[in-house]
mmCIF file of C-alpha atoms and ligand atoms in Angstrom:
data_model
loop_
_atom_site.group_PDB
_atom_site.id
_atom_site.type_symbol
_atom_site.label_atom_id
_atom_site.label_comp_id
_atom_site.label_asym_id
_atom_site.label_seq_id
_atom_site.Cartn_x
_atom_site.Cartn_y
_atom_site.Cartn_z
ATOM 1 C CA UNK A 1 4.903 -4.097 -10.493
ATOM 2 C CA UNK A 2 7.076 -3.615 -7.377
ATOM 3 C CA UNK A 3 5.258 -3.307 -4.072
ATOM 4 C CA UNK A 4 6.279 -1.110 -1.146
ATOM 5 C CA UNK A 5 5.012 -0.796 2.436
ATOM 6 C CA UNK A 6 5.226 2.703 3.930
ATOM 7 C CA UNK A 7 4.594 2.968 7.681
ATOM 8 C CA UNK A 8 3.512 6.398 8.860
ATOM 9 C CA UNK A 9 1.883 6.821 5.450
ATOM 10 C CA UNK A 10 -0.590 9.480 6.616
ATOM 11 C CA UNK A 11 2.116 11.642 8.153
ATOM 12 C CA UNK A 12 4.006 14.544 6.642
ATOM 13 C CA UNK A 13 6.937 12.593 5.164
ATOM 14 C CA UNK A 14 5.053 9.308 4.741
ATOM 15 C CA UNK A 15 2.395 10.900 2.555
ATOM 16 C CA UNK A 16 4.967 12.564 0.293
ATOM 17 C CA UNK A 17 6.746 9.218 -0.016
ATOM 18 C CA UNK A 18 3.454 7.536 -1.013
ATOM 19 C CA UNK A 19 3.077 10.122 -3.789
ATOM 20 C CA UNK A 20 6.625 9.594 -4.978
ATOM 21 C CA UNK A 21 6.451 5.806 -5.088
ATOM 22 C CA UNK A 22 3.123 5.892 -6.921
ATOM 23 C CA UNK A 23 4.644 8.325 -9.417
ATOM 24 C CA UNK A 24 7.525 5.856 -9.878
ATOM 25 C CA UNK A 25 5.047 3.094 -10.780
ATOM 26 C CA UNK A 26 4.986 1.185 -7.478
ATOM 27 C CA UNK A 27 2.082 -0.516 -5.778
ATOM 28 C CA UNK A 28 1.941 1.263 -2.405
ATOM 29 C CA UNK A 29 0.649 -0.185 0.862
ATOM 30 C CA UNK A 30 0.253 2.649 3.374
ATOM 31 C CA UNK A 31 0.011 1.917 7.103
ATOM 32 C CA UNK A 32 -0.729 4.347 9.932
ATOM 33 C CA UNK A 33 -2.427 4.329 13.341
ATOM 34 C CA UNK A 34 -3.485 7.962 12.728
ATOM 35 C CA UNK A 35 -2.309 9.209 16.131
ATOM 36 C CA UNK A 36 -0.274 12.017 14.605
ATOM 37 C CA UNK A 37 -0.974 11.236 10.947
ATOM 38 C CA UNK A 38 -4.012 12.582 9.106
ATOM 39 C CA UNK A 39 -6.020 10.829 6.395
ATOM 40 C CA UNK A 40 -6.376 14.192 4.633
ATOM 41 C CA UNK A 41 -2.729 13.844 3.584
ATOM 42 C CA UNK A 42 -3.508 10.734 1.537
ATOM 43 C CA UNK A 43 -7.194 11.060 0.686
ATOM 44 C CA UNK A 44 -6.270 11.874 -2.921
ATOM 45 C CA UNK A 45 -4.710 8.382 -3.169
ATOM 46 C CA UNK A 46 -7.687 6.296 -2.088
ATOM 47 C CA UNK A 47 -9.252 6.268 -5.558
ATOM 48 C CA UNK A 48 -6.074 4.835 -7.064
ATOM 49 C CA UNK A 49 -5.766 1.116 -7.699
ATOM 50 C CA UNK A 50 -2.079 1.241 -6.881
ATOM 51 C CA UNK A 51 -2.814 2.329 -3.301
ATOM 52 C CA UNK A 52 -4.128 0.408 -0.294
ATOM 53 C CA UNK A 53 -4.306 1.535 3.294
ATOM 54 C CA UNK A 54 -4.097 -0.397 6.558
ATOM 55 C CA UNK A 55 -5.205 1.404 9.721
ATOM 56 C CA UNK A 56 -2.762 -0.342 12.044
ATOM 57 C CA UNK A 57 -0.312 0.332 14.861
ATOM 58 C CA UNK A 58 3.082 -1.014 13.787
ATOM 59 C CA UNK A 59 4.042 -1.596 17.433
ATOM 60 C CA UNK A 60 1.707 -4.609 17.149
ATOM 61 C CA UNK A 61 2.339 -7.628 14.906
ATOM 62 C CA UNK A 62 2.165 -6.589 11.247
ATOM 63 C CA UNK A 63 0.476 -8.750 8.672
ATOM 64 C CA UNK A 64 0.554 -7.751 5.026
ATOM 65 C CA UNK A 65 -0.577 -10.338 2.494
ATOM 66 C CA UNK A 66 1.209 -10.704 -0.831
ATOM 67 C CA UNK A 67 4.725 -9.770 -1.826
ATOM 68 C CA UNK A 68 6.723 -6.775 -0.686
ATOM 69 C CA UNK A 69 9.903 -5.524 -2.329
ATOM 70 C CA UNK A 70 10.602 -2.583 -0.024
ATOM 71 C CA UNK A 71 9.591 -1.398 3.439
ATOM 72 C CA UNK A 72 9.958 2.219 4.551
ATOM 73 C CA UNK A 73 9.589 2.556 8.318
ATOM 74 C CA UNK A 74 8.502 6.174 8.780
ATOM 75 C CA UNK A 75 5.941 5.794 11.558
ATOM 76 C CA UNK A 76 6.776 7.891 14.631
ATOM 77 C CA UNK A 77 5.701 11.022 16.421
ATOM 78 C CA UNK A 78 8.277 13.555 15.245
ATOM 79 C CA UNK A 79 7.762 16.870 16.977
ATOM 80 C CA UNK A 80 8.996 17.559 20.506
ATOM 81 C CA UNK A 81 5.423 18.345 21.655
ATOM 82 C CA UNK A 82 4.179 15.023 20.292
ATOM 83 C CA UNK A 83 6.806 12.982 21.976
ATOM 84 C CA UNK A 84 6.303 14.825 25.248
ATOM 85 C CA UNK A 85 2.600 13.993 25.010
ATOM 86 C CA UNK A 86 3.037 10.347 23.987
ATOM 87 C CA UNK A 87 6.495 9.288 25.175
ATOM 88 C CA UNK A 88 5.758 5.576 25.587
ATOM 89 C CA UNK A 89 4.218 5.223 22.114
ATOM 90 C CA UNK A 90 7.268 7.038 20.734
ATOM 91 C CA UNK A 91 9.578 4.501 22.353
ATOM 92 C CA UNK A 92 7.383 1.605 21.236
ATOM 93 C CA UNK A 93 7.184 2.568 17.582
ATOM 94 C CA UNK A 94 10.978 2.934 17.423
ATOM 95 C CA UNK A 95 11.628 -0.380 19.176
ATOM 96 C CA UNK A 96 8.701 -2.839 18.854
ATOM 97 C CA UNK A 97 7.701 -1.175 15.578
ATOM 98 C CA UNK A 98 11.078 -1.661 13.935
ATOM 99 C CA UNK A 99 11.306 -5.229 15.240
ATOM 100 C CA UNK A 100 7.992 -6.023 13.546
ATOM 101 C CA UNK A 101 9.093 -4.305 10.328
ATOM 102 C CA UNK A 102 12.393 -6.195 10.307
ATOM 103 C CA UNK A 103 10.584 -9.498 10.855
ATOM 104 C CA UNK A 104 8.238 -8.665 7.997
ATOM 105 C CA UNK A 105 11.184 -7.699 5.772
ATOM 106 C CA UNK A 106 12.825 -11.077 6.523
ATOM 107 C CA UNK A 107 9.610 -12.954 5.769
ATOM 108 C CA UNK A 108 9.050 -11.115 2.475
ATOM 109 C CA UNK A 109 12.694 -10.818 1.392
ATOM 110 C CA UNK A 110 12.172 -7.052 1.248
ATOM 111 C CA UNK A 111 14.759 -4.266 1.511
ATOM 112 C CA UNK A 112 14.043 -1.979 4.467
ATOM 113 C CA UNK A 113 14.888 1.680 5.061
ATOM 114 C CA UNK A 114 14.410 3.387 8.408
ATOM 115 C CA UNK A 115 13.764 7.044 9.088
ATOM 116 C CA UNK A 116 16.489 7.950 11.518
ATOM 117 C CA UNK A 117 17.224 11.505 12.549
ATOM 118 C CA UNK A 118 19.740 14.219 13.319
ATOM 119 C CA UNK A 119 18.506 13.751 16.917
ATOM 120 C CA UNK A 120 20.818 10.729 17.170
ATOM 121 C CA UNK A 121 23.554 13.385 17.451
ATOM 122 C CA UNK A 122 21.720 14.999 20.409
ATOM 123 C CA UNK A 123 23.154 18.414 21.319
ATOM 124 C CA UNK A 124 26.178 17.920 19.064
ATOM 125 C CA UNK A 125 29.725 18.751 20.054
ATOM 126 C CA UNK A 126 30.930 18.182 16.486
ATOM 127 C CA UNK A 127 29.816 20.663 13.858
ATOM 128 C CA UNK A 128 28.712 20.119 11.139
ATOM 129 C CA UNK A 129 27.585 16.588 11.971
ATOM 130 C CA UNK A 130 29.159 13.738 10.019
ATOM 131 C CA UNK A 131 27.815 10.196 10.077
ATOM 132 C CA UNK A 132 30.918 9.105 12.017
ATOM 133 C CA UNK A 133 29.967 11.259 15.023
ATOM 134 C CA UNK A 134 28.378 9.156 17.801
ATOM 135 C CA UNK A 135 26.363 11.951 19.340
ATOM 136 C CA UNK A 136 25.688 13.601 22.665
ATOM 137 C CA UNK A 137 22.280 12.468 23.875
ATOM 138 C CA UNK A 138 20.685 12.668 27.321
ATOM 139 C CA UNK A 139 18.826 9.336 27.552
ATOM 140 C CA UNK A 140 16.670 10.410 30.505
ATOM 141 C CA UNK A 141 15.870 13.948 29.327
ATOM 142 C CA UNK A 142 12.557 14.864 27.664
ATOM 143 C CA UNK A 143 13.915 14.254 24.162
ATOM 144 C CA UNK A 144 15.458 10.920 25.188
ATOM 145 C CA UNK A 145 12.303 8.997 24.292
ATOM 146 C CA UNK A 146 12.669 10.008 20.660
ATOM 147 C CA UNK A 147 16.454 10.088 20.395
ATOM 148 C CA UNK A 148 17.004 6.738 22.053
ATOM 149 C CA UNK A 149 14.159 5.072 20.155
ATOM 150 C CA UNK A 150 15.809 6.175 16.927
ATOM 151 C CA UNK A 151 19.257 5.102 18.118
ATOM 152 C CA UNK A 152 17.884 1.682 19.117
ATOM 153 C CA UNK A 153 16.192 1.489 15.728
ATOM 154 C CA UNK A 154 19.532 2.043 13.994
ATOM 155 C CA UNK A 155 21.234 -0.605 16.174
ATOM 156 C CA UNK A 156 18.462 -3.134 15.576
ATOM 157 C CA UNK A 157 18.476 -2.489 11.831
ATOM 158 C CA UNK A 158 22.247 -2.845 11.636
ATOM 159 C CA UNK A 159 22.068 -6.098 13.644
ATOM 160 C CA UNK A 160 19.576 -7.606 11.175
ATOM 161 C CA UNK A 161 21.831 -6.469 8.356
ATOM 162 C CA UNK A 162 24.962 -7.940 9.920
ATOM 163 C CA UNK A 163 23.574 -11.141 11.437
ATOM 164 C CA UNK A 164 20.734 -12.005 9.068
ATOM 165 C CA UNK A 165 22.121 -10.461 5.887
ATOM 166 C CA UNK A 166 18.952 -8.363 5.471
ATOM 167 C CA UNK A 167 19.236 -5.503 2.991
ATOM 168 C CA UNK A 168 18.818 -2.330 5.021
ATOM 169 C CA UNK A 169 19.306 1.421 4.643
ATOM 170 C CA UNK A 170 19.434 4.164 7.287
ATOM 171 C CA UNK A 171 18.591 7.777 6.483
ATOM 172 C CA UNK A 172 19.386 10.408 9.117
ATOM 173 C CA UNK A 173 16.859 13.136 8.421
ATOM 174 C CA UNK A 174 17.556 16.746 9.439
ATOM 175 C CA UNK A 175 14.830 19.372 9.961
ATOM 176 C CA UNK A 176 12.471 19.160 7.008
ATOM 177 C CA UNK A 177 9.496 21.345 6.079
ATOM 178 C CA UNK A 178 6.840 21.706 3.426
ATOM 179 C CA UNK A 179 3.126 21.273 2.733
ATOM 180 C CA UNK A 180 1.247 18.788 4.984
ATOM 181 C CA UNK A 181 3.166 19.634 8.130
ATOM 182 C CA UNK A 182 0.637 19.990 10.918
ATOM 183 C CA UNK A 183 0.012 23.636 11.597
ATOM 184 C CA UNK A 184 -0.001 23.096 15.344
ATOM 185 C CA UNK A 185 2.517 20.329 15.833
ATOM 186 C CA UNK A 186 4.754 22.756 17.726
ATOM 187 C CA UNK A 187 7.687 22.658 15.353
ATOM 188 C CA UNK A 188 9.234 25.972 14.690
ATOM 189 C CA UNK A 189 8.147 26.589 11.116
ATOM 190 C CA UNK A 190 4.422 25.808 11.473
ATOM 191 C CA UNK A 191 4.512 27.491 14.890
ATOM 192 C CA UNK A 192 5.809 30.782 13.460
ATOM 193 C CA UNK A 193 3.577 30.722 10.372
ATOM 194 C CA UNK A 194 0.535 29.803 12.493
ATOM 195 C CA UNK A 195 1.283 32.661 14.864
ATOM 196 C CA UNK A 196 1.662 35.104 11.969
ATOM 197 C CA UNK A 197 -1.647 33.947 10.454
ATOM 198 C CA UNK A 198 -3.470 34.304 13.784
ATOM 199 C CA UNK A 199 -1.955 37.728 14.383
ATOM 200 C CA UNK A 200 0.064 36.595 17.401
ATOM 201 C CA UNK A 201 3.641 37.368 18.336
ATOM 202 C CA UNK A 202 6.271 34.843 17.271
ATOM 203 C CA UNK A 203 7.654 32.849 20.203
ATOM 204 C CA UNK A 204 11.411 32.358 19.976
ATOM 205 C CA UNK A 205 12.689 29.931 22.606
ATOM 206 C CA UNK A 206 15.893 30.968 24.374
ATOM 207 C CA UNK A 207 17.793 33.900 22.913
ATOM 208 C CA UNK A 208 17.299 32.601 19.362
ATOM 209 C CA UNK A 209 21.001 31.918 18.798
ATOM 210 C CA UNK A 210 20.494 28.143 18.396
ATOM 211 C CA UNK A 211 20.768 27.019 14.783
ATOM 212 C CA UNK A 212 18.915 24.621 12.496
ATOM 213 C CA UNK A 213 19.256 23.796 8.783
ATOM 214 C CA UNK A 214 15.941 23.388 6.977
ATOM 215 C CA UNK A 215 15.428 21.076 4.014
ATOM 216 C CA UNK A 216 12.453 21.293 1.650
ATOM 217 C CA UNK A 217 10.440 18.071 1.569
ATOM 218 C CA UNK A 218 10.872 17.348 -2.185
ATOM 219 C CA UNK A 219 14.651 17.414 -1.790
ATOM 220 C CA UNK A 220 14.440 15.066 1.153
ATOM 221 C CA UNK A 221 12.197 12.605 -0.695
ATOM 222 C CA UNK A 222 14.639 12.558 -3.617
ATOM 223 C CA UNK A 223 17.511 11.771 -1.235
ATOM 224 C CA UNK A 224 15.543 8.971 0.446
ATOM 225 C CA UNK A 225 14.592 7.464 -2.895
ATOM 226 C CA UNK A 226 18.190 7.475 -4.093
ATOM 227 C CA UNK A 227 19.469 5.988 -0.843
ATOM 228 C CA UNK A 228 16.902 3.183 -0.917
ATOM 229 C CA UNK A 229 17.944 2.288 -4.463
ATOM 230 C CA UNK A 230 21.659 2.468 -3.623
ATOM 231 C CA UNK A 231 23.770 -0.361 -2.236
ATOM 232 C CA UNK A 232 25.016 1.471 0.872
ATOM 233 C CA UNK A 233 23.926 0.100 4.270
ATOM 234 C CA UNK A 234 25.569 2.647 6.577
ATOM 235 C CA UNK A 235 23.753 5.740 7.865
ATOM 236 C CA UNK A 236 23.521 8.706 5.482
ATOM 237 C CA UNK A 237 22.633 12.291 6.424
ATOM 238 C CA UNK A 238 19.985 13.865 4.219
ATOM 239 C CA UNK A 239 19.390 17.519 4.933
ATOM 240 C CA UNK A 240 20.093 21.016 3.695
ATOM 241 C CA UNK A 241 23.346 22.453 5.083
ATOM 242 C CA UNK A 242 22.052 26.036 4.806
ATOM 243 C CA UNK A 243 22.203 26.876 8.537
ATOM 244 C CA UNK A 244 20.324 29.733 10.207
ATOM 245 C CA UNK A 245 19.722 30.900 13.774
ATOM 246 C CA UNK A 246 16.148 30.612 15.044
ATOM 247 C CA UNK A 247 16.166 34.365 15.697
ATOM 248 C CA UNK A 248 16.997 35.058 12.040
ATOM 249 C CA UNK A 249 14.456 32.484 10.979
ATOM 250 C CA UNK A 250 11.725 34.326 12.890
ATOM 251 C CA UNK A 251 12.696 37.522 11.046
ATOM 252 C CA UNK A 252 12.448 35.672 7.709
ATOM 253 C CA UNK A 253 8.937 34.494 8.581
ATOM 254 C CA UNK A 254 7.914 38.004 9.612
ATOM 255 C CA UNK A 255 9.081 39.272 6.200
ATOM 256 C CA UNK A 256 7.496 36.394 4.293
ATOM 257 C CA UNK A 257 4.089 36.755 5.927
ATOM 258 C CA UNK A 258 4.112 40.554 6.183
ATOM 259 C CA UNK A 259 2.825 40.302 9.750
ATOM 260 C CA UNK A 260 3.202 43.339 11.987
ATOM 261 C CA UNK A 261 3.635 41.133 15.044
ATOM 262 C CA UNK A 262 6.956 40.988 16.832
ATOM 263 C CA UNK A 263 9.256 38.381 18.298
ATOM 264 C CA UNK A 264 8.841 37.500 21.969
ATOM 265 C CA UNK A 265 11.234 35.304 23.913
ATOM 266 C CA UNK A 266 10.353 32.202 25.982
ATOM 267 C CA UNK A 267 12.447 29.737 27.968
ATOM 268 C CA UNK A 268 14.571 27.358 25.959
ATOM 269 C CA UNK A 269 13.263 23.768 26.306
ATOM 270 C CA UNK A 270 15.553 21.396 28.199
ATOM 271 C CA UNK A 271 18.269 19.759 26.067
ATOM 272 C CA UNK A 272 17.362 21.849 23.000
ATOM 273 C CA UNK A 273 20.341 21.367 20.628
ATOM 274 C CA UNK A 274 22.397 24.567 20.300
ATOM 275 C CA UNK A 275 23.496 23.910 16.722
ATOM 276 C CA UNK A 276 22.651 21.576 13.869
ATOM 277 C CA UNK A 277 23.918 21.307 10.320
ATOM 278 C CA UNK A 278 24.405 18.162 8.251
ATOM 279 C CA UNK A 279 27.673 17.281 6.594
ATOM 280 C CA UNK A 280 26.296 15.869 3.332
ATOM 281 C CA UNK A 281 29.571 14.736 1.769
ATOM 282 C CA UNK A 282 28.427 11.090 1.866
ATOM 283 C CA UNK A 283 25.090 11.809 0.199
ATOM 284 C CA UNK A 284 26.879 13.798 -2.519
ATOM 285 C CA UNK A 285 29.497 11.123 -3.156
ATOM 286 C CA UNK A 286 27.352 8.004 -2.831
ATOM 287 C CA UNK A 287 24.053 9.237 -4.249
ATOM 288 C CA UNK A 288 24.984 12.282 -6.313
ATOM 289 C CA UNK A 289 22.409 14.089 -4.161
ATOM 290 C CA UNK A 290 22.256 17.622 -2.890
ATOM 291 C CA UNK A 291 19.328 19.900 -2.121
ATOM 292 C CA UNK A 292 17.988 22.013 -4.976
ATOM 293 C CA UNK A 293 15.241 24.102 -3.359
ATOM 294 C CA UNK A 294 16.400 27.267 -1.585
ATOM 295 C CA UNK A 295 14.829 28.249 1.721
ATOM 296 C CA UNK A 296 13.151 31.284 0.171
ATOM 297 C CA UNK A 297 11.497 29.160 -2.557
ATOM 298 C CA UNK A 298 10.508 26.398 -0.146
ATOM 299 C CA UNK A 299 9.113 28.813 2.421
ATOM 300 C CA UNK A 300 6.958 30.526 -0.198
ATOM 301 C CA UNK A 301 5.367 27.215 -1.249
ATOM 302 C CA UNK A 302 4.850 26.188 2.369
ATOM 303 C CA UNK A 303 3.303 29.518 3.328
ATOM 304 C CA UNK A 304 0.864 29.263 0.404
ATOM 305 C CA UNK A 305 -0.122 25.805 1.661
ATOM 306 C CA UNK A 306 -0.779 26.992 5.215
ATOM 307 C CA UNK A 307 -2.726 29.999 3.917
ATOM 308 C CA UNK A 308 -4.943 27.725 1.840
ATOM 309 C CA UNK A 309 -6.094 25.696 4.870
ATOM 310 C CA UNK A 310 -9.581 26.364 6.251
ATOM 311 C CA UNK A 311 -9.439 28.985 9.030
ATOM 312 C CA UNK A 312 -10.697 26.494 11.642
ATOM 313 C CA UNK A 313 -7.396 24.589 11.227
ATOM 314 C CA UNK A 314 -5.703 27.572 12.836
ATOM 315 C CA UNK A 315 -7.833 27.202 15.948
ATOM 316 C CA UNK A 316 -8.214 23.414 16.183
ATOM 317 C CA UNK A 317 -8.133 21.703 19.574
ATOM 318 C CA UNK A 318 -4.521 20.812 18.996
ATOM 319 C CA UNK A 319 -3.840 24.517 19.163
ATOM 320 C CA UNK A 320 -5.037 24.517 22.757
ATOM 321 C CA UNK A 321 -2.394 21.894 23.575
ATOM 322 C CA UNK A 322 0.128 24.055 21.830
ATOM 323 C CA UNK A 323 -0.898 27.073 23.909
ATOM 324 C CA UNK A 324 -0.600 24.973 27.068
ATOM 325 C CA UNK A 325 2.844 23.907 25.989
ATOM 326 C CA UNK A 326 3.935 27.512 25.457
ATOM 327 C CA UNK A 327 2.369 28.485 28.785
ATOM 328 C CA UNK A 328 4.374 25.840 30.650
ATOM 329 C CA UNK A 329 7.490 27.556 29.405
ATOM 330 C CA UNK A 330 6.641 30.985 30.730
HETATM 331 N N1 UDP B 401 11.409 26.914 18.603
HETATM 332 C C1 UDP B 401 11.113 28.254 18.894
HETATM 333 N N2 UDP B 401 9.803 28.631 18.939
HETATM 334 C C2 UDP B 401 8.771 27.774 18.729
HETATM 335 C C3 UDP B 401 9.063 26.417 18.425
HETATM 336 C C4 UDP B 401 10.393 26.029 18.370
HETATM 337 O O1 UDP B 401 12.024 29.070 19.072
HETATM 338 O O2 UDP B 401 7.607 28.210 18.814
HETATM 339 C C5 UDP B 401 12.818 26.511 18.532
HETATM 340 C C6 UDP B 401 13.167 25.259 19.331
HETATM 341 O O3 UDP B 401 13.468 25.588 20.689
HETATM 342 C C7 UDP B 401 14.375 24.763 18.576
HETATM 343 C C8 UDP B 401 14.096 25.164 17.129
HETATM 344 O O4 UDP B 401 13.110 26.183 17.192
HETATM 345 O O5 UDP B 401 15.548 25.417 19.008
HETATM 346 C C9 UDP B 401 13.579 24.030 16.278
HETATM 347 O O6 UDP B 401 12.531 23.419 16.967
HETATM 348 P P1 UDP B 401 11.635 22.276 16.345
HETATM 349 O O7 UDP B 401 10.675 21.849 17.412
HETATM 350 O O8 UDP B 401 11.087 22.709 15.057
HETATM 351 O O9 UDP B 401 12.641 21.091 15.996
HETATM 352 P P2 UDP B 401 13.914 20.434 16.696
HETATM 353 O O10 UDP B 401 14.977 20.684 15.709
HETATM 354 O O11 UDP B 401 14.213 21.107 18.014
HETATM 355 O O12 UDP B 401 13.541 19.026 16.863
#
């Protein structure tokens, strides 16, 4: 049986990856410090023999006994609110964390894949974004802690590949959504759905003309799985090229939820990218991958998930932070 370590296992993407690798017959070692992850996302796995969990911060030395065939480094705060709240940890998990994972991969002879991001392109001046584009990032702006951590992570991973011959893969993940996102993590989709469920107006930042391209989580996981099993070491975009403005997106959520609330406008956060859409030619050619789930299908599933959560989730303490964050923008 092959054995895989997944860092950030209790997070949104990490937990879906745990499910996928268990379904593929792997032994899965999940690791998470539970700062932004939630054990609820993986509690259904604890009874399984194929699953073990280490409560550990990957910025500190990582010890895993036994063999490992693959390492997926997915630990990191991933929403702008999170990395504003914990900027140093965000930098550490992308730098010290990847160094520890790479050392572990060397020691175990494991293949490693890192979760990189469309944020390496910053506020892009090339559209759609191809892997060849070097990006337009403000290193000292509020998003710099995330963007530069991920850029460093790519550089470090490529250096281990080039100088140590380690087998590595780099996935550049574009906006992804689905069940197990945190309702109050501040990202646009849970923010809008949460607001609709609480009977609040939907807060569009800026004039709503900025664009994003949203990928359903199952499509993303399929792309990551294929990339890991491929023999390509360069960065590969995985995302859904179906681009939409945030203003239009708010209207879609209003229709989906049937809320009679309206859209209200708030200041655009500093350095908020004006446009984002992946060029997925590489993923299509190298992996035979493209997204299958349309936004309307994916949104329906995700809305059902958020509706099924206990009502107190809507009003959890985290929500207070979220309100404070919105208030700062007024
Ligand atoms: N956004 C918004 N209202 C919100 C939360 C986010 O209009 O309540 C906007 C945000 O300014 C950005 C887009 O939605 O332009 C996507 O934001 P998100 O935080 O989901 O991800 P990003 O792609 O910016 O990392």
